PDB file of N, CA and C in Angstrom:
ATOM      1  N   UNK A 126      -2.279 188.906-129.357  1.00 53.00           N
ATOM      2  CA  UNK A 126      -1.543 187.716-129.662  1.00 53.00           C
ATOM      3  C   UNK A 126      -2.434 186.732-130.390  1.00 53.00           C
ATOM      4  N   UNK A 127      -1.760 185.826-131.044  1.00 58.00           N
ATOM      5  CA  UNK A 127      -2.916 185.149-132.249  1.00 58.00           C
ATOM      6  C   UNK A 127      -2.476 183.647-130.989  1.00 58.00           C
ATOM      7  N   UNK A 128      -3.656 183.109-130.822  1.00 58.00           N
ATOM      8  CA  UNK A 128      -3.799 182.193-129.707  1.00 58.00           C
ATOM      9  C   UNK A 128      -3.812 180.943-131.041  1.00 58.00           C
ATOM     10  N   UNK A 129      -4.274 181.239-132.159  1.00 58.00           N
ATOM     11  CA  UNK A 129      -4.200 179.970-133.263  1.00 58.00           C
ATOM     12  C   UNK A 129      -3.024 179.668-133.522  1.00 58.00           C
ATOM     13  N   UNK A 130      -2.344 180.490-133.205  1.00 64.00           N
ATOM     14  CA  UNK A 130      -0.905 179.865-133.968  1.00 64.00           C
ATOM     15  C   UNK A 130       0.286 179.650-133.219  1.00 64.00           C
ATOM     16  N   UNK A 131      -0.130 178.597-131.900  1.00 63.00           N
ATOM     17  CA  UNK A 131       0.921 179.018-130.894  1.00 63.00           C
ATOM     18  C   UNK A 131       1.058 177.569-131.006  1.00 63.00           C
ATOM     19  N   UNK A 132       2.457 176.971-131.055  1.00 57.00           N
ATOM     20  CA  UNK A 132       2.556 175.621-130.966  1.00 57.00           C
ATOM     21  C   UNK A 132       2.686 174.933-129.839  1.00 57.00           C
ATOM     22  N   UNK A 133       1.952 173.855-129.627  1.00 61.00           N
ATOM     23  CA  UNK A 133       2.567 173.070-128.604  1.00 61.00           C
ATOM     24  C   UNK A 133       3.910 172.545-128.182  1.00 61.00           C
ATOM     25  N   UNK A 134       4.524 172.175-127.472  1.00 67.00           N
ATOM     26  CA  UNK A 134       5.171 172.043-126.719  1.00 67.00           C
ATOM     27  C   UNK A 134       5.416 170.525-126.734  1.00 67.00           C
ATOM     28  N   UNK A 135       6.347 170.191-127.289  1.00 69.00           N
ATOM     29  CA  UNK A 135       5.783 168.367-126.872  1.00 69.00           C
ATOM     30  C   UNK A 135       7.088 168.235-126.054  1.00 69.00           C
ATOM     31  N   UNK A 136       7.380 166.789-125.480  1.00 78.00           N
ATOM     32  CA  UNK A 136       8.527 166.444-124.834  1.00 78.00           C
ATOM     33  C   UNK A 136       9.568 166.555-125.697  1.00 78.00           C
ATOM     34  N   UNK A 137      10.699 167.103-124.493  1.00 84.00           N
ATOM     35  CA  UNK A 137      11.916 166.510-125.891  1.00 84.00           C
ATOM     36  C   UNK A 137      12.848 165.616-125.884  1.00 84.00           C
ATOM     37  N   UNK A 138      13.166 165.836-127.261  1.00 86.00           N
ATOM     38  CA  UNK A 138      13.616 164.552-128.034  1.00 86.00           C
ATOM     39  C   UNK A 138      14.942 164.302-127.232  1.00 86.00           C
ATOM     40  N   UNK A 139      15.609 163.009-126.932  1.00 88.00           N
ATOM     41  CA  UNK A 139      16.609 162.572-126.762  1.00 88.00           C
ATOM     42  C   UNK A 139      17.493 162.815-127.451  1.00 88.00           C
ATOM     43  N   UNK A 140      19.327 162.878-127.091  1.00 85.00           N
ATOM     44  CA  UNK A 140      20.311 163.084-127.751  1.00 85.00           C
ATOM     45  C   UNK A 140      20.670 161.701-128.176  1.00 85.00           C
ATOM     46  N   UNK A 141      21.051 161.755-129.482  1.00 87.00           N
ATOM     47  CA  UNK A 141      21.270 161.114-130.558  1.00 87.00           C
ATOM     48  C   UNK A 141      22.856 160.371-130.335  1.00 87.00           C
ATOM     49  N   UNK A 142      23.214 159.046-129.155  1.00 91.00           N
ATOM     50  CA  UNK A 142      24.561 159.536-128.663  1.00 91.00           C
ATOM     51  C   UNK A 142      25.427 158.258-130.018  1.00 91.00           C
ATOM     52  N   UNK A 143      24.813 157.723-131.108  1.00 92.00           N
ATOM     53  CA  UNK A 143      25.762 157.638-132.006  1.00 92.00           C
ATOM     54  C   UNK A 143      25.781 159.133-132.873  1.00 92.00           C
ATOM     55  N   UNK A 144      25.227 159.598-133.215  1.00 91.00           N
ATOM     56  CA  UNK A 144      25.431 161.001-133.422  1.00 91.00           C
ATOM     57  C   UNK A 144      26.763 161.697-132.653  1.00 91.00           C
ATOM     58  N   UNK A 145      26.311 161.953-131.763  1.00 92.00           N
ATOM     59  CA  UNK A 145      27.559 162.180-130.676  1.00 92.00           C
ATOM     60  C   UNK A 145      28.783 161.778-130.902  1.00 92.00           C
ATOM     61  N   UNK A 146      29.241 160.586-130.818  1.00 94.00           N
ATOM     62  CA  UNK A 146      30.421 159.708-131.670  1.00 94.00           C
ATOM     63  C   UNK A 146      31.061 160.116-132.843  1.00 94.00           C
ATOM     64  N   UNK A 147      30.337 160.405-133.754  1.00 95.00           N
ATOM     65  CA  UNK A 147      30.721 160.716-135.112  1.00 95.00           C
ATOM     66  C   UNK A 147      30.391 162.267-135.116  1.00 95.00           C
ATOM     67  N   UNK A 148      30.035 162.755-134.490  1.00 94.00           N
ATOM     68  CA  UNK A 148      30.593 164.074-134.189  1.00 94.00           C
ATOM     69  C   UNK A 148      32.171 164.064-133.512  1.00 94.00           C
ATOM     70  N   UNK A 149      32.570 163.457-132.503  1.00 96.00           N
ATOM     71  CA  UNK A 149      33.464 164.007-131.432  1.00 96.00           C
ATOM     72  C   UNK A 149      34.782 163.566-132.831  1.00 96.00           C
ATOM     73  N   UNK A 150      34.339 162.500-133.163  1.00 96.00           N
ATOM     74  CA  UNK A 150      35.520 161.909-134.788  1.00 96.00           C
ATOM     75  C   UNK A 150      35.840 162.556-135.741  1.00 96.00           C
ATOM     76  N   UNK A 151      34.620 163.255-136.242  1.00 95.00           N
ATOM     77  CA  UNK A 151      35.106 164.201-137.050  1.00 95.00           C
ATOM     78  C   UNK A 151      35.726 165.700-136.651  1.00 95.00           C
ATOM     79  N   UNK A 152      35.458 165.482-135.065  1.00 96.00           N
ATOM     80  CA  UNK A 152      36.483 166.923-135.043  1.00 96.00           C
ATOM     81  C   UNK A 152      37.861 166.219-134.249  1.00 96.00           C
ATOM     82  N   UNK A 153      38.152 165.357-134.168  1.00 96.00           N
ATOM     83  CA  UNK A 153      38.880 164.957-134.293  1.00 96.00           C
ATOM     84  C   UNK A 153      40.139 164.087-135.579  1.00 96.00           C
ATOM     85  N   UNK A 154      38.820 164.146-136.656  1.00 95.00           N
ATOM     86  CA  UNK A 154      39.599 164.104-138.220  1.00 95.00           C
ATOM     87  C   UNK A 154      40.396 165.973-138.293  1.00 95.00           C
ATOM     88  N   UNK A 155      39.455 166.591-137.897  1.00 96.00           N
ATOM     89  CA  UNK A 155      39.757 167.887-138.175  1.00 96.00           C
ATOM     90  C   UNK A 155      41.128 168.302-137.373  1.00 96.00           C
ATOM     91  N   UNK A 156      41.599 168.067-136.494  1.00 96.00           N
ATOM     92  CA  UNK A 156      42.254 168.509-135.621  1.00 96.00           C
ATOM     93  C   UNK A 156      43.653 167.740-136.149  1.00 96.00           C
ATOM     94  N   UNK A 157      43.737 166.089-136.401  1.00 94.00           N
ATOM     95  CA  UNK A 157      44.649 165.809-137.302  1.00 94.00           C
ATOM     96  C   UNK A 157      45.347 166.603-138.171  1.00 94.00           C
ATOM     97  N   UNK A 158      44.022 167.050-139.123  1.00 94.00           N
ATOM     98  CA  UNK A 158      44.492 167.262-140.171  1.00 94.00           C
ATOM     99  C   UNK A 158      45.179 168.382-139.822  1.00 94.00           C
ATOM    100  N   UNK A 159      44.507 169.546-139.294  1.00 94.00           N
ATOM    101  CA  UNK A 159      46.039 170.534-138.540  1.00 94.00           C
ATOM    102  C   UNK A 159      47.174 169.943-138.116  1.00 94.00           C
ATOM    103  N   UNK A 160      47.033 169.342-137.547  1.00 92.00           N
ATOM    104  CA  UNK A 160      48.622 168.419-136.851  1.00 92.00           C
ATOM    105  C   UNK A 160      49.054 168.138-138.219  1.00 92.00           C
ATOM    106  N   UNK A 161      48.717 167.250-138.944  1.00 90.00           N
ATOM    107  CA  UNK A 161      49.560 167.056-140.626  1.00 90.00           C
ATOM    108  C   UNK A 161      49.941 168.432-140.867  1.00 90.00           C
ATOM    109  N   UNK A 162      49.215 169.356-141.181  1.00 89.00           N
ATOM    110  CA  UNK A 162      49.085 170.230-141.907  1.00 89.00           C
ATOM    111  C   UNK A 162      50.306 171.323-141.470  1.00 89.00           C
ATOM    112  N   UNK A 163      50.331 171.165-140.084  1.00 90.00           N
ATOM    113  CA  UNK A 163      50.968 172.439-139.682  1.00 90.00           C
ATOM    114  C   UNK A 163      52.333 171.634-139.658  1.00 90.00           C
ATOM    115  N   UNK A 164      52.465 170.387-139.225  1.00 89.00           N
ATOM    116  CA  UNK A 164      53.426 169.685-139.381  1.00 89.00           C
ATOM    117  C   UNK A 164      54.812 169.364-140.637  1.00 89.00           C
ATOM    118  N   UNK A 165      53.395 169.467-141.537  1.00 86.00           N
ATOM    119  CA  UNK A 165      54.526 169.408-143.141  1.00 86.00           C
ATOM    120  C   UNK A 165      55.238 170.820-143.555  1.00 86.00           C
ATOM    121  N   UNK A 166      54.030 171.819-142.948  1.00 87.00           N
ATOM    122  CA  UNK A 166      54.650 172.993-143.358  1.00 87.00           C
ATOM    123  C   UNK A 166      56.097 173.290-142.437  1.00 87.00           C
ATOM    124  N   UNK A 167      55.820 173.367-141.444  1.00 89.00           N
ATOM    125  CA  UNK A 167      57.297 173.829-140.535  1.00 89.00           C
ATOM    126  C   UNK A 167      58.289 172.317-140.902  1.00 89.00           C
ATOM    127  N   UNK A 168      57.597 171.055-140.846  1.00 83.00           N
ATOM    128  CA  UNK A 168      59.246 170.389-140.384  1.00 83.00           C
ATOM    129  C   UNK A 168      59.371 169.997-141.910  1.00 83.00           C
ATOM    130  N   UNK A 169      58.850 170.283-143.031  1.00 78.00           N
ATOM    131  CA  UNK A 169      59.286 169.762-144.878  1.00 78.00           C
ATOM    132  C   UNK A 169      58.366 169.328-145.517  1.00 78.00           C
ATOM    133  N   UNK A 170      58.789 167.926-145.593  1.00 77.00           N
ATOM    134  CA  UNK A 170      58.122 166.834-146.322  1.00 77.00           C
ATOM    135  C   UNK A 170      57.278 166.111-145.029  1.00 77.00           C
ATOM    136  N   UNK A 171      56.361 165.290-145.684  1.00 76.00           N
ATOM    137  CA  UNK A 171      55.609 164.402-144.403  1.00 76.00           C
ATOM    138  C   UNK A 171      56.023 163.575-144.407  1.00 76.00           C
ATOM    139  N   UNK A 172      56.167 162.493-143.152  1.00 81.00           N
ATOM    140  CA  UNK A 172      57.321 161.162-143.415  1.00 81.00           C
ATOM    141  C   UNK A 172      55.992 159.575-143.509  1.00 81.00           C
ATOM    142  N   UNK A 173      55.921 158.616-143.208  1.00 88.00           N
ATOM    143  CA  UNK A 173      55.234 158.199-143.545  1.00 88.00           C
ATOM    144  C   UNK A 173      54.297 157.890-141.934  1.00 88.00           C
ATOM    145  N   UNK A 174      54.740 158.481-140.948  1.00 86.00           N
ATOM    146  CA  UNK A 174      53.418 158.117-139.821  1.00 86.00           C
ATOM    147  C   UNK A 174      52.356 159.180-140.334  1.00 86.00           C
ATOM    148  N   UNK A 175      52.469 160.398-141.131  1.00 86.00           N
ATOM    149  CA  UNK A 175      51.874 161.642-140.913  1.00 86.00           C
ATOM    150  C   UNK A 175      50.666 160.592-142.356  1.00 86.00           C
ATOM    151  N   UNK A 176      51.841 160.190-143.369  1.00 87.00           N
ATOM    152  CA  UNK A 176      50.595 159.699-144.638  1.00 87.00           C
ATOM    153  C   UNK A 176      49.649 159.041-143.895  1.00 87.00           C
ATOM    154  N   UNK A 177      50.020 157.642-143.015  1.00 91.00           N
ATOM    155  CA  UNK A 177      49.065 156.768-142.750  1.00 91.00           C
ATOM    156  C   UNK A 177      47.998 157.966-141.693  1.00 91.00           C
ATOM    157  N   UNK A 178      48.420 158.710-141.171  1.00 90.00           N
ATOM    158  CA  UNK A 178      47.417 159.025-140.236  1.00 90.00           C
ATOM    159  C   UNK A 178      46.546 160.153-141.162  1.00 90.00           C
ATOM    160  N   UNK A 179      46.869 160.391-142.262  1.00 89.00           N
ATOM    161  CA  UNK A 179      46.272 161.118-143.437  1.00 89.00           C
ATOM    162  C   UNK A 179      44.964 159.926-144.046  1.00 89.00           C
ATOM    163  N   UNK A 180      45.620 158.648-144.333  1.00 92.00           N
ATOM    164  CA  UNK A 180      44.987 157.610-144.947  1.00 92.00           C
ATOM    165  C   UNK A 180      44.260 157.499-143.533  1.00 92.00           C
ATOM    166  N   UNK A 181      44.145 156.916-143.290  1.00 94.00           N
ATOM    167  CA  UNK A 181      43.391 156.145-141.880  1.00 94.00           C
ATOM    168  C   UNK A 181      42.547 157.059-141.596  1.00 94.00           C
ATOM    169  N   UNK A 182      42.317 158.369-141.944  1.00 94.00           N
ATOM    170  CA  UNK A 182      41.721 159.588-141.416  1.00 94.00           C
ATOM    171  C   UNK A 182      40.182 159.635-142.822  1.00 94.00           C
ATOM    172  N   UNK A 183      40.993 159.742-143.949  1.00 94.00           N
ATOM    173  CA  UNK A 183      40.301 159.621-144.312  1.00 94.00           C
ATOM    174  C   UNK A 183      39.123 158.437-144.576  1.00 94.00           C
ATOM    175  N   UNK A 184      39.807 157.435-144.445  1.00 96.00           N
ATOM    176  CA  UNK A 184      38.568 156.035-144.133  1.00 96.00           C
ATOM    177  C   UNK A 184      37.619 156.301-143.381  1.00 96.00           C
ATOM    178  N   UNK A 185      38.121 156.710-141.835  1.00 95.00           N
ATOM    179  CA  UNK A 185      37.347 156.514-140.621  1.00 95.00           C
ATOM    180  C   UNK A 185      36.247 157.829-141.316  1.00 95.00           C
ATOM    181  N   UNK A 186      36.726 158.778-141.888  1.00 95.00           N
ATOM    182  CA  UNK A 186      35.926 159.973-141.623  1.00 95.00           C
ATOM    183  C   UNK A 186      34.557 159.545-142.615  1.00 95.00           C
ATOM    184  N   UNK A 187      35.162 159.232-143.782  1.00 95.00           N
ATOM    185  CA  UNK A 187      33.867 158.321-144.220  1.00 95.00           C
ATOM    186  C   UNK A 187      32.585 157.264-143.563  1.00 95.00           C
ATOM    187  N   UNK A 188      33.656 156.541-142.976  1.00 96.00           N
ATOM    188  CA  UNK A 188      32.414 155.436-142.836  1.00 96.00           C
ATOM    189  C   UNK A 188      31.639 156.640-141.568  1.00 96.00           C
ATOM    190  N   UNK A 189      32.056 157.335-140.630  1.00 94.00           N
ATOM    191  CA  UNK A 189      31.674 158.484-139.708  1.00 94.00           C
ATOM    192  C   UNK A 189      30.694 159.383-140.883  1.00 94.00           C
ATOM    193  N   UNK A 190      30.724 159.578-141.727  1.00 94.00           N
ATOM    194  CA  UNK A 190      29.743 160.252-142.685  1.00 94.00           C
ATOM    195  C   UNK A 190      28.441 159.325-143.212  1.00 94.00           C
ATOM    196  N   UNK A 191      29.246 158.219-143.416  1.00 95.00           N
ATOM    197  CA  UNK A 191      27.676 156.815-143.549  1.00 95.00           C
ATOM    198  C   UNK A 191      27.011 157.390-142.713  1.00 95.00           C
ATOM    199  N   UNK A 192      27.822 156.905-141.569  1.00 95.00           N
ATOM    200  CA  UNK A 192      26.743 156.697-140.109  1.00 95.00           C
ATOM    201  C   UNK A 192      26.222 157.632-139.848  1.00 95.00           C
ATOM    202  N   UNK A 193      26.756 159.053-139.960  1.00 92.00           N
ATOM    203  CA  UNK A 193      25.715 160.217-139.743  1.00 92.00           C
ATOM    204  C   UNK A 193      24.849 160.413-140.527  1.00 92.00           C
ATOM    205  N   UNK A 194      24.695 160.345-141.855  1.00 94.00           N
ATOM    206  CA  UNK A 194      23.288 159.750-142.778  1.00 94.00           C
ATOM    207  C   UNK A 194      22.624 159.286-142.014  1.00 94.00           C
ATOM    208  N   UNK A 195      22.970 157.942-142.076  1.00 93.00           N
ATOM    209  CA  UNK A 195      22.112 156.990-141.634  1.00 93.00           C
ATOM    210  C   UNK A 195      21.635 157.750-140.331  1.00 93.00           C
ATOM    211  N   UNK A 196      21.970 158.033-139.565  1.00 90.00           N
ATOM    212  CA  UNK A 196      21.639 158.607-137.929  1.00 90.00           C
ATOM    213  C   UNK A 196      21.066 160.041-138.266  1.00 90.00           C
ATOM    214  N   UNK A 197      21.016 160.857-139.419  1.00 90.00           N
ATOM    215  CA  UNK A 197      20.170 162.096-139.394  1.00 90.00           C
ATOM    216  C   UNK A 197      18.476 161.504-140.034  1.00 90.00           C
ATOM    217  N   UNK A 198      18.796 160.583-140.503  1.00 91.00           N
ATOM    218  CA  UNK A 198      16.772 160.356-141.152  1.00 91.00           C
ATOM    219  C   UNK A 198      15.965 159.732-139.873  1.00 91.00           C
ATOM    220  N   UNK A 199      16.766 159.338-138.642  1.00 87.00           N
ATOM    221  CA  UNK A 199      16.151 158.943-137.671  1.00 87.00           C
ATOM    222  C   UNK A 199      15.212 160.435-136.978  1.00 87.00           C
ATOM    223  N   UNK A 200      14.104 160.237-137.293  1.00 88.00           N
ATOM    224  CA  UNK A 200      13.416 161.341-136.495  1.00 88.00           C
ATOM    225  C   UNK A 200      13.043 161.194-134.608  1.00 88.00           C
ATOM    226  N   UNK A 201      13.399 160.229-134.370  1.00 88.00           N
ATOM    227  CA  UNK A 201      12.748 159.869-132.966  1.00 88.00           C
ATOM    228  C   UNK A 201      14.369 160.595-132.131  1.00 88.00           C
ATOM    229  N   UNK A 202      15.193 161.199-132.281  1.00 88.00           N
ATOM    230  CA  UNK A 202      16.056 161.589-131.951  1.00 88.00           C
ATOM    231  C   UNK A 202      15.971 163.134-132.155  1.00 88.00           C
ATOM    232  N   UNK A 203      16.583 164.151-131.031  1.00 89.00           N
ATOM    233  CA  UNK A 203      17.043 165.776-131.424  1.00 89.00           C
ATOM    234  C   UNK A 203      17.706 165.971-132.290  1.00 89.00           C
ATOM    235  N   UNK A 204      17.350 167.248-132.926  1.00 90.00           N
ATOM    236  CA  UNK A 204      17.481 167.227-134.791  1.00 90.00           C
ATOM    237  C   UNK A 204      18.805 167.888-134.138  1.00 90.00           C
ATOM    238  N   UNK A 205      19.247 168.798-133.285  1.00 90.00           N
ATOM    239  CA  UNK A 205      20.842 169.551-133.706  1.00 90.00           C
ATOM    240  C   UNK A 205      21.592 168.516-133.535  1.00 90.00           C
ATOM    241  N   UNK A 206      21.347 167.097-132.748  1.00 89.00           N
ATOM    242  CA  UNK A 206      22.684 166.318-132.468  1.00 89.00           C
ATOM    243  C   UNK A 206      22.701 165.534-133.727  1.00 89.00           C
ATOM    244  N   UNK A 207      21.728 165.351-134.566  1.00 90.00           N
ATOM    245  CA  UNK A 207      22.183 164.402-135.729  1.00 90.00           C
ATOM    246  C   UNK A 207      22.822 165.234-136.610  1.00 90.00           C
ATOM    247  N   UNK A 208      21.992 166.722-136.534  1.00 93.00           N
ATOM    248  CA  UNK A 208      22.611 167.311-137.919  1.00 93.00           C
ATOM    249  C   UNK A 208      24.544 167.773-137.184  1.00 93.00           C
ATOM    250  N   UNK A 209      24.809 167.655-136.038  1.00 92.00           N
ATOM    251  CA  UNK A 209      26.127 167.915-135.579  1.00 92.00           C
ATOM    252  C   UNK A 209      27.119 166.859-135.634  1.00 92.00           C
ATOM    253  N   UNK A 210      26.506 165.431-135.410  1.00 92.00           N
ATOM    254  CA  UNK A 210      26.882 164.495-136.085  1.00 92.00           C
ATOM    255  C   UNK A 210      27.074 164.250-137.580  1.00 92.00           C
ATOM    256  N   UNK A 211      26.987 165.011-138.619  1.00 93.00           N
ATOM    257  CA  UNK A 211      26.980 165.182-139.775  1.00 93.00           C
ATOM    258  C   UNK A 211      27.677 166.181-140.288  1.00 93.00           C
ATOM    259  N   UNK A 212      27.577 167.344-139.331  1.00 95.00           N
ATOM    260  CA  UNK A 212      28.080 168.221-140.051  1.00 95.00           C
ATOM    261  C   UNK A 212      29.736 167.751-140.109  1.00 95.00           C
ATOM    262  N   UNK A 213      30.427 167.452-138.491  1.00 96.00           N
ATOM    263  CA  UNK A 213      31.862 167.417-138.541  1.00 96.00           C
ATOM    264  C   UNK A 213      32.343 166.045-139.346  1.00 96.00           C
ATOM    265  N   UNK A 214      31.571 165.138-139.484  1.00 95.00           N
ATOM    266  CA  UNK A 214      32.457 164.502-140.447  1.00 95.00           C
ATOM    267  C   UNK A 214      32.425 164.840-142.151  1.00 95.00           C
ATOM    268  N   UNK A 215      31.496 165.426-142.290  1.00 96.00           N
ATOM    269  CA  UNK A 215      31.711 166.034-143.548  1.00 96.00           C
ATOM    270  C   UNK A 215      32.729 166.990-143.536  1.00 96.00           C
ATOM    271  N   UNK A 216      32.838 167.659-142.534  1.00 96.00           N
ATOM    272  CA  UNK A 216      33.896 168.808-142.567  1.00 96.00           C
ATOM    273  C   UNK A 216      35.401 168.258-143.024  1.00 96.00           C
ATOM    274  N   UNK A 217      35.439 166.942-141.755  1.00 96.00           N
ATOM    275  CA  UNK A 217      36.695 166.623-141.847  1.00 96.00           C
ATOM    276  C   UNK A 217      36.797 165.576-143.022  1.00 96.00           C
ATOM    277  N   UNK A 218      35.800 165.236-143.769  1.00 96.00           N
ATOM    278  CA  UNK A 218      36.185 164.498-144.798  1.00 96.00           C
ATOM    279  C   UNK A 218      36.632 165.309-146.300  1.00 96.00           C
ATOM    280  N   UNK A 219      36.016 166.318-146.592  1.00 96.00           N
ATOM    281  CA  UNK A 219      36.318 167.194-147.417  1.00 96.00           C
ATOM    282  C   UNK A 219      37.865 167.613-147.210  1.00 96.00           C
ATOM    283  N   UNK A 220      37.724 168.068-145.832  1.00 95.00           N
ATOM    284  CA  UNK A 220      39.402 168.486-145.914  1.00 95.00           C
ATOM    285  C   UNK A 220      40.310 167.858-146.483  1.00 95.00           C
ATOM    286  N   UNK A 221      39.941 166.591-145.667  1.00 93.00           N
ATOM    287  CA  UNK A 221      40.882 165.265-146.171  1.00 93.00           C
ATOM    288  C   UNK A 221      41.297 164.937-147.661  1.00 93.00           C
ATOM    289  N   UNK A 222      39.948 165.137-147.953  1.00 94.00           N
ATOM    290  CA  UNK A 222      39.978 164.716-149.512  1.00 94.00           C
ATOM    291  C   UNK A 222      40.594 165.814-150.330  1.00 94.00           C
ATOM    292  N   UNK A 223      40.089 167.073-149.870  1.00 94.00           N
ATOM    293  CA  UNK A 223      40.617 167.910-150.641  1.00 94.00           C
ATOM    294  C   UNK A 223      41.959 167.952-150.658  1.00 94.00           C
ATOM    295  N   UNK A 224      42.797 167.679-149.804  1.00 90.00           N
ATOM    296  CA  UNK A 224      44.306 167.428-149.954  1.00 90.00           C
ATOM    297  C   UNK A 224      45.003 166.307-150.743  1.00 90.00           C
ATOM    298  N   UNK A 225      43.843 165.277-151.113  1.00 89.00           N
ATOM    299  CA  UNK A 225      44.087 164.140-151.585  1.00 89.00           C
ATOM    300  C   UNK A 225      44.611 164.782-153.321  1.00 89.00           C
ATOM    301  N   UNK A 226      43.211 165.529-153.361  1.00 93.00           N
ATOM    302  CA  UNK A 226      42.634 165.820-155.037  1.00 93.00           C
ATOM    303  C   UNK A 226      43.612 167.058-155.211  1.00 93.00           C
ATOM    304  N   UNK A 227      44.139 167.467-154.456  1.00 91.00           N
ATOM    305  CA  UNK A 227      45.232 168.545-154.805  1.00 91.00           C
ATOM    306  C   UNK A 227      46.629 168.137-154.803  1.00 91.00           C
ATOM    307  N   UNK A 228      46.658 167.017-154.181  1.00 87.00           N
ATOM    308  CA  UNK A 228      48.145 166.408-154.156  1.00 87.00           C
ATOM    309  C   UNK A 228      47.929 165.420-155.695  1.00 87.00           C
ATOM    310  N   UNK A 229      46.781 165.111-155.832  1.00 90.00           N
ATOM    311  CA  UNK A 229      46.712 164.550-157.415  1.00 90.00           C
ATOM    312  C   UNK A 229      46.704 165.292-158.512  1.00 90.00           C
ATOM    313  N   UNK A 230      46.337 166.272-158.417  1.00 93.00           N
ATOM    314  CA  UNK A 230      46.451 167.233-159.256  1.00 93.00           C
ATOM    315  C   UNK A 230      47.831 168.234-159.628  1.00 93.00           C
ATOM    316  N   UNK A 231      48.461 168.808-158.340  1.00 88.00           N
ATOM    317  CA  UNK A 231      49.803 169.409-158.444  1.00 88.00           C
ATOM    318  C   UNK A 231      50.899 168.385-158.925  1.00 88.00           C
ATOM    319  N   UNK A 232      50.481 166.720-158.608  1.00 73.00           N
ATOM    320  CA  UNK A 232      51.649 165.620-158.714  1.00 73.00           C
ATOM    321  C   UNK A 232      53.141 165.650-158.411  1.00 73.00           C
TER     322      UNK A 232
END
């Protein structure tokens, strides 16, 4: 065994609990957007609670994408909860958007 190349061990890092937040949001943007999604398909057209909760979804999921930026360059925090905090609001913001940019596009 190579005894040089064995790393230490340091304490670990604390969970990141605005991280946490904007994680639990963006899978909760995500889960919306199924509810829209599966919603327009079986009952038609979307009526207008389904738009606003489309709009409102996409806001929140943004400024939830700031904040996970901002909350992944923090190093004094555990790296999977920031980068998990990041990942789901990107998830659910893309979705979002991508329905935006396809409903602009098909017109």
């Amino acid at each position: 065994m190579r005894a040089g190349r064995r790393r230490r061990r340091s304490e670990k890092k604390p969970v990141n609990k605005i991280s946490l937040v904007t994680m639990a949001v963006g899978i909760l943007g995500c889960i919306l957007f199924l509810w829209v999604i599966l919603r327009s398909v079986y009952g038609g057209n979307t009526g207008r609670a389904e738009t606003a909760i489309g709009v409102l979804s996409i806001l929140v999921s943004f400024i939830m994408l700031v904040r996970g930026l901002i909350e992944n360059r923090k190093d004094s925090f555990n790296r999977s909860s920031r980068l998990l905090g990041l990942l789901f609001p990107l998830i659910s913001f893309g979705l979002w958007i991508s329905v935006y940019i396809l409903g602009a596009v098909r017109g």
